[in-house]
Amino acid sequence: MRSRLALVIAVATTAALAVSGCTKKNDDSASGSGDKKTYKVAFVPKLQGVPYFEAMNAGGKAAAAALGNVEWLYQGPTQADAAAQADIVRSYIQQKVDALIVAPNDPDSMAPLLQQAKDAGIHVATADTDAPTSVREVFVNQATAEGIGQGLTDSLLKAMGGKGKYAIVSCGQTAENLNSWIKVQQAYTKEKYPDTTIVDVVYAGEDQAKATQMATDLMNAHPDLTGLVGECTSSAPGVAQAVKDAGKIGKVFTVGLGTPQAMKPYLTDKSSSAAILWDVENLGYLTAWAGAQIAEGKQFQATNKVSDKLSGITYDASSKMLLLGPALQITDQNVDQFNY
């Protein structure tokens, strides 16, 4: 009896352990992994609270939700100030995030901080704006400098009739992306539009009211001016507002890098001919995805499927650049396709 009872207990115990093991295994399978790591991906924009970077933030949040293993962190300065941005970067280094992505106001002063982050074991990248001489592992680029610079120039000169004088109202004087587009505009205008002169390039920071004032001053200083470019998402509506205020719609033409809904009233009343941009939410999505890739130690492929909407994202290994795609021309005809 004793030996039979011991045998029954042993069999029952083995069966219970087997069932317990199956249940534990199935629980892990259902959740994806019992100890799946969540990666902290932090993005520091040039400026928080403006439609452009808030749209990037929305895209980043969407990517984090889709990926399932990313905690998306987002904080930027309330003014486009390199020192204030640096303080936020230092805070994320102290928090020991897994990936730190920055759109630097000043690439040169940001480079040492990215080195500090790397030394602390944090993966580093840039997005929207590059710091090309830094240790960043990847630059998430919205479009090529050639595509943006030529797109702005062609759109403006089409409105201007292929000739005349125009000026550029840029934003941050040290912003690498803006300066690279301006260089393209200068060279491309000289080559393709020989009867056109760029009379001045001025810098309004990320201040729309200042951009309006500077555009007004440019029109007063150059009465024969027939074109203005707003080089960022605050100066694009700023220059259009100046033309509207001066009663010069149809006489002075503007284009710029404006977000769709901010530009809609100006596209509608023709104080702006076009906004050259890209899908900013998609740029934010790609930024978060790239952060997850480098945090996990994964390699980028020559062509990457990021999502159903982003299936042909190219990567250039020599420049370490992920490219969202070609720039878009936003007009009064397609502006309502974008909700930001």
Coordinates of C-alpha atoms in Angstrom, one line a residue:
M1 CA 0.0 0.0 0.0
R2 CA 2.8 2.4 1.0
S3 CA 4.7 1.8 -2.3
R4 CA 1.5 2.2 -4.4
L5 CA 0.6 5.5 -2.5
A6 CA 4.2 6.9 -3.1
L7 CA 3.9 6.0 -6.8
V8 CA 0.5 7.8 -7.1
I9 CA 1.9 10.9 -5.3
A10 CA 5.0 10.9 -7.6
V11 CA 2.9 10.7 -10.7
A12 CA 0.6 13.4 -9.5
T13 CA 3.5 15.7 -8.6
T14 CA 5.2 15.2 -12.0
A15 CA 1.9 15.9 -13.8
A16 CA 1.4 19.1 -11.8
L17 CA 4.9 20.3 -12.6
A18 CA 4.3 19.6 -16.3
V19 CA 1.1 21.5 -16.3
S20 CA 2.7 24.3 -14.4
G21 CA 5.6 24.5 -16.9
C22 CA 3.2 24.5 -19.9
T23 CA 1.2 27.3 -18.3
K24 CA 4.2 29.4 -17.6
K25 CA 5.5 28.9 -21.1
N26 CA 2.2 29.8 -22.6
D27 CA 1.9 33.0 -20.4
D28 CA 5.3 34.1 -21.7
S29 CA 4.3 33.4 -25.3
A30 CA 1.1 35.4 -24.9
S31 CA 2.9 38.5 -23.7
G32 CA 5.6 38.3 -26.3
S33 CA 8.3 37.7 -23.7
G34 CA 8.2 37.4 -19.9
D35 CA 11.2 39.8 -19.5
K36 CA 10.9 41.9 -22.7
K37 CA 12.9 45.1 -22.3
T38 CA 11.4 48.5 -22.7
Y39 CA 13.8 51.0 -24.3
K40 CA 13.7 54.6 -23.3
V41 CA 14.0 56.7 -26.4
A42 CA 14.3 60.5 -25.7
F43 CA 13.9 63.2 -28.4
V44 CA 15.0 66.8 -27.7
P45 CA 13.6 69.2 -30.4
K46 CA 14.9 72.6 -31.2
L47 CA 11.7 74.1 -29.7
Q48 CA 8.8 72.7 -27.8
G49 CA 5.2 73.9 -28.3
V50 CA 5.3 74.8 -32.0
P51 CA 3.1 72.8 -34.5
Y52 CA 6.1 71.3 -36.4
F53 CA 7.7 69.6 -33.4
E54 CA 4.4 68.7 -31.8
A55 CA 3.6 66.8 -35.0
M56 CA 6.9 65.0 -34.7
N57 CA 6.0 64.2 -31.1
A58 CA 2.6 62.8 -32.2
G59 CA 4.4 60.6 -34.8
G60 CA 6.9 59.4 -32.1
K61 CA 4.1 58.5 -29.8
A62 CA 2.4 56.5 -32.5
A63 CA 5.6 54.6 -33.3
A64 CA 6.1 53.8 -29.6
A65 CA 2.6 52.4 -29.4
A66 CA 3.1 50.3 -32.5
L67 CA 6.5 49.0 -31.5
G68 CA 5.3 48.0 -28.0
N69 CA 8.8 48.1 -26.4
V70 CA 9.5 51.8 -26.5
E71 CA 8.9 54.5 -23.9
W72 CA 8.9 57.8 -25.9
L73 CA 10.2 60.8 -24.0
Y74 CA 9.9 64.3 -25.5
Q75 CA 11.1 67.6 -24.1
G76 CA 12.6 70.7 -25.7
P77 CA 13.4 74.3 -24.7
T78 CA 10.5 76.9 -24.8
Q79 CA 12.8 79.2 -26.9
A80 CA 15.2 78.1 -29.6
D81 CA 18.1 78.4 -27.3
A82 CA 21.2 76.2 -27.5
A83 CA 22.1 76.5 -23.8
A84 CA 18.5 75.6 -22.7
Q85 CA 18.5 72.7 -25.1
A86 CA 21.9 71.5 -23.7
D87 CA 20.4 71.5 -20.1
I88 CA 17.7 69.1 -21.3
V89 CA 20.2 66.8 -23.0
R90 CA 22.3 66.7 -19.8
S91 CA 19.1 65.7 -17.9
Y92 CA 18.4 62.8 -20.2
I93 CA 22.1 61.7 -19.9
Q94 CA 21.6 61.7 -16.1
Q95 CA 18.4 59.6 -16.5
K96 CA 20.5 57.1 -18.5
V97 CA 18.0 56.8 -21.4
D98 CA 18.7 54.0 -23.9
A99 CA 18.7 56.3 -27.0
L100 CA 19.0 60.1 -27.1
I101 CA 18.0 61.9 -30.3
V102 CA 18.5 65.6 -30.8
A103 CA 17.5 68.3 -33.3
P104 CA 20.4 70.6 -32.4
N105 CA 20.0 74.4 -32.4
D106 CA 23.8 74.6 -32.5
P107 CA 25.5 71.5 -33.9
D108 CA 29.0 72.5 -32.8
S109 CA 28.1 73.0 -29.1
M110 CA 25.9 69.9 -29.1
A111 CA 28.7 67.6 -30.4
P112 CA 30.5 67.4 -27.1
L113 CA 27.3 66.6 -25.2
L114 CA 26.5 63.7 -27.7
Q115 CA 30.0 62.5 -26.9
Q116 CA 29.2 62.6 -23.2
A117 CA 26.1 60.6 -23.8
K118 CA 28.0 58.0 -25.8
D119 CA 30.6 57.7 -23.0
A120 CA 27.7 57.1 -20.6
G121 CA 26.6 54.1 -22.7
I122 CA 23.7 55.9 -24.4
H123 CA 23.1 55.5 -28.1
V124 CA 22.9 58.9 -29.9
A125 CA 21.3 60.2 -33.0
T126 CA 20.1 63.4 -34.7
A127 CA 16.8 64.0 -36.4
D128 CA 15.3 66.9 -38.5
T129 CA 18.6 68.8 -38.0
D130 CA 22.1 67.2 -38.1
A131 CA 25.3 67.6 -36.1
P132 CA 27.4 66.0 -38.9
T133 CA 30.8 66.2 -37.0
S134 CA 29.4 64.6 -33.9
V135 CA 29.4 60.9 -32.8
R136 CA 25.8 60.4 -33.8
E137 CA 25.0 56.9 -35.0
V138 CA 22.4 58.0 -37.5
F139 CA 20.8 61.2 -38.8
V140 CA 17.0 60.9 -39.5
N141 CA 16.7 63.3 -42.4
Q142 CA 13.3 64.6 -43.8
A143 CA 14.5 65.2 -47.3
T144 CA 17.8 66.0 -49.1
A145 CA 19.2 69.5 -49.0
E146 CA 19.0 69.6 -52.8
G147 CA 15.4 68.5 -52.9
I148 CA 14.3 71.2 -50.4
G149 CA 16.5 74.0 -51.7
Q150 CA 15.6 73.4 -55.3
G151 CA 11.9 72.9 -54.4
L152 CA 11.7 76.3 -52.6
T153 CA 13.5 78.1 -55.5
D154 CA 11.4 76.5 -58.3
S155 CA 8.2 77.3 -56.4
L156 CA 9.1 80.9 -55.8
L157 CA 10.5 81.6 -59.2
K158 CA 7.5 80.1 -60.9
A159 CA 5.4 82.7 -59.1
M160 CA 7.9 85.4 -59.8
G161 CA 7.9 84.7 -63.5
G162 CA 11.4 83.3 -63.5
K163 CA 13.2 86.5 -62.7
G164 CA 13.5 89.4 -60.2
K165 CA 14.9 90.0 -56.7
Y166 CA 14.1 87.9 -53.6
A167 CA 15.3 87.7 -50.0
I168 CA 15.5 84.9 -47.4
V169 CA 14.2 85.2 -43.9
S170 CA 15.8 82.3 -42.0
C171 CA 15.7 81.3 -38.4
G172 CA 18.6 80.0 -36.3
Q173 CA 21.8 81.3 -37.6
T174 CA 23.7 78.1 -36.7
A175 CA 21.0 75.6 -37.7
E176 CA 22.8 73.1 -40.0
N177 CA 19.8 72.1 -42.0
L178 CA 18.6 75.7 -42.8
N179 CA 22.1 76.7 -43.8
S180 CA 22.5 73.7 -46.1
W181 CA 19.2 74.6 -47.8
I182 CA 20.2 78.2 -48.3
K183 CA 23.5 77.2 -49.9
V184 CA 21.5 75.1 -52.4
Q185 CA 19.2 78.0 -53.1
Q186 CA 22.1 80.4 -53.7
A187 CA 23.9 78.0 -56.1
Y188 CA 20.7 76.8 -57.8
T189 CA 19.3 80.3 -58.3
K190 CA 22.6 81.4 -59.9
E191 CA 22.7 78.4 -62.2
K192 CA 19.1 78.1 -63.3
Y193 CA 17.7 81.6 -62.9
P194 CA 20.5 84.0 -64.1
D195 CA 18.1 86.9 -64.2
T196 CA 17.4 86.5 -60.4
T197 CA 19.2 88.0 -57.5
I198 CA 19.1 87.1 -53.8
V199 CA 19.5 90.5 -52.1
D200 CA 19.8 89.4 -48.5
V201 CA 19.6 86.6 -45.9
V202 CA 18.4 87.6 -42.4
Y203 CA 17.8 85.6 -39.3
A204 CA 14.7 85.9 -37.1
G205 CA 15.3 83.0 -34.7
E206 CA 12.2 80.9 -34.2
D207 CA 10.1 84.1 -33.8
Q208 CA 7.2 84.6 -36.2
A209 CA 6.5 88.2 -35.3
K210 CA 10.2 89.0 -35.8
A211 CA 10.1 87.3 -39.2
T212 CA 7.1 89.5 -40.2
Q213 CA 9.0 92.6 -39.1
M214 CA 12.2 91.6 -40.9
A215 CA 10.2 90.9 -44.1
T216 CA 8.5 94.2 -43.8
D217 CA 11.9 95.9 -43.4
L218 CA 13.3 94.0 -46.5
M219 CA 10.4 95.2 -48.7
N220 CA 11.0 98.8 -47.5
A221 CA 14.7 98.6 -48.1
H222 CA 14.2 97.0 -51.6
P223 CA 11.1 98.5 -53.2
D224 CA 11.6 96.3 -56.3
L225 CA 11.7 93.1 -54.2
T226 CA 9.2 90.5 -55.7
G227 CA 9.9 87.4 -53.6
L228 CA 10.5 86.2 -50.0
V229 CA 11.4 82.8 -48.6
G230 CA 10.5 81.8 -45.1
E231 CA 13.2 79.2 -44.3
C232 CA 11.5 77.6 -41.3
T233 CA 8.0 76.9 -39.9
S234 CA 7.9 80.2 -38.0
S235 CA 9.3 82.5 -40.7
A236 CA 7.1 80.9 -43.5
P237 CA 3.9 82.3 -42.1
G238 CA 5.8 85.4 -40.9
V239 CA 6.8 86.5 -44.4
A240 CA 3.4 85.8 -45.8
Q241 CA 1.8 87.9 -43.1
A242 CA 4.2 90.8 -44.0
V243 CA 3.0 90.7 -47.6
K244 CA -0.6 90.6 -46.5
D245 CA -0.1 93.6 -44.1
A246 CA 1.6 95.6 -46.8
G247 CA -1.2 95.0 -49.3
K248 CA 1.3 93.4 -51.7
I249 CA -0.5 90.1 -52.5
G250 CA 0.2 89.4 -56.2
K251 CA 3.1 91.8 -56.2
V252 CA 5.5 90.1 -53.7
F253 CA 5.4 86.3 -53.7
T254 CA 6.3 84.1 -50.8
V255 CA 7.1 80.4 -50.2
G256 CA 8.4 78.7 -47.2
L257 CA 8.9 75.7 -44.9
G258 CA 5.5 76.0 -43.2
T259 CA 3.3 73.4 -41.5
P260 CA 0.1 72.9 -43.5
Q261 CA -2.6 74.2 -41.1
A262 CA -0.4 77.2 -40.1
M263 CA 0.0 78.1 -43.8
K264 CA -3.6 77.4 -44.8
P265 CA -5.0 81.0 -44.5
Y266 CA -2.0 82.3 -46.4
L267 CA -2.3 79.7 -49.2
T268 CA -6.0 80.5 -49.4
D269 CA -5.5 84.3 -49.8
K270 CA -2.5 83.8 -52.1
S271 CA 0.0 85.7 -49.8
S272 CA 1.9 82.4 -50.0
S273 CA 2.3 80.4 -53.2
A274 CA 3.4 77.1 -51.6
A275 CA 4.8 75.4 -48.6
I276 CA 7.7 73.0 -49.2
L277 CA 7.6 70.4 -46.5
W278 CA 7.2 66.6 -45.8
D279 CA 4.9 64.6 -43.6
V280 CA 6.1 65.7 -40.2
E281 CA 4.3 63.0 -38.2
N282 CA 6.0 60.4 -40.4
L283 CA 9.3 62.0 -39.6
G284 CA 8.5 61.7 -35.9
Y285 CA 7.5 58.0 -36.4
L286 CA 10.7 57.3 -38.2
T287 CA 12.7 59.0 -35.5
A288 CA 11.3 56.8 -32.7
W289 CA 11.7 53.7 -34.8
A290 CA 15.4 54.6 -35.5
G291 CA 15.9 55.2 -31.8
A292 CA 14.6 51.7 -31.0
Q293 CA 16.8 50.2 -33.7
I294 CA 20.0 51.7 -32.3
A295 CA 19.0 51.0 -28.7
E296 CA 18.5 47.3 -29.6
G297 CA 21.8 47.2 -31.5
K298 CA 20.1 46.4 -34.8
Q299 CA 21.6 47.4 -38.2
F300 CA 19.9 49.5 -40.7
Q301 CA 19.3 48.0 -44.2
A302 CA 19.8 49.8 -47.5
T303 CA 16.0 49.8 -47.7
N304 CA 13.9 49.5 -44.6
K305 CA 10.2 48.7 -44.0
V306 CA 9.4 50.8 -40.9
S307 CA 5.6 50.5 -41.2
D308 CA 2.9 50.0 -43.8
K309 CA 3.1 53.7 -44.6
L310 CA 6.9 53.9 -44.5
S311 CA 8.0 50.9 -46.5
G312 CA 10.8 52.2 -48.6
I313 CA 13.0 54.2 -46.2
T314 CA 16.5 54.3 -47.6
Y315 CA 19.7 54.3 -45.5
D316 CA 23.1 55.6 -46.7
A317 CA 25.8 53.9 -44.8
S318 CA 28.5 56.4 -45.8
S319 CA 26.7 59.4 -44.3
K320 CA 24.8 57.3 -41.7
M321 CA 21.6 58.9 -42.9
L322 CA 18.0 57.6 -42.9
L323 CA 16.0 59.5 -45.5
L324 CA 12.2 59.9 -45.1
G325 CA 11.8 60.8 -48.8
P326 CA 11.3 63.6 -51.3
A327 CA 9.9 67.0 -50.2
L328 CA 6.2 67.7 -50.8
Q329 CA 4.7 70.9 -52.3
I330 CA 1.7 71.9 -50.2
T331 CA -0.7 74.3 -51.8
D332 CA -4.3 75.4 -51.3
Q333 CA -5.3 72.2 -53.3
N334 CA -3.9 69.6 -50.9
V335 CA -3.4 71.5 -47.6
D336 CA -6.4 69.8 -46.0
Q337 CA -4.8 66.4 -46.3
F338 CA -2.8 67.3 -43.2
N339 CA -4.2 67.9 -39.8
Y340 CA -1.3 69.7 -38.2

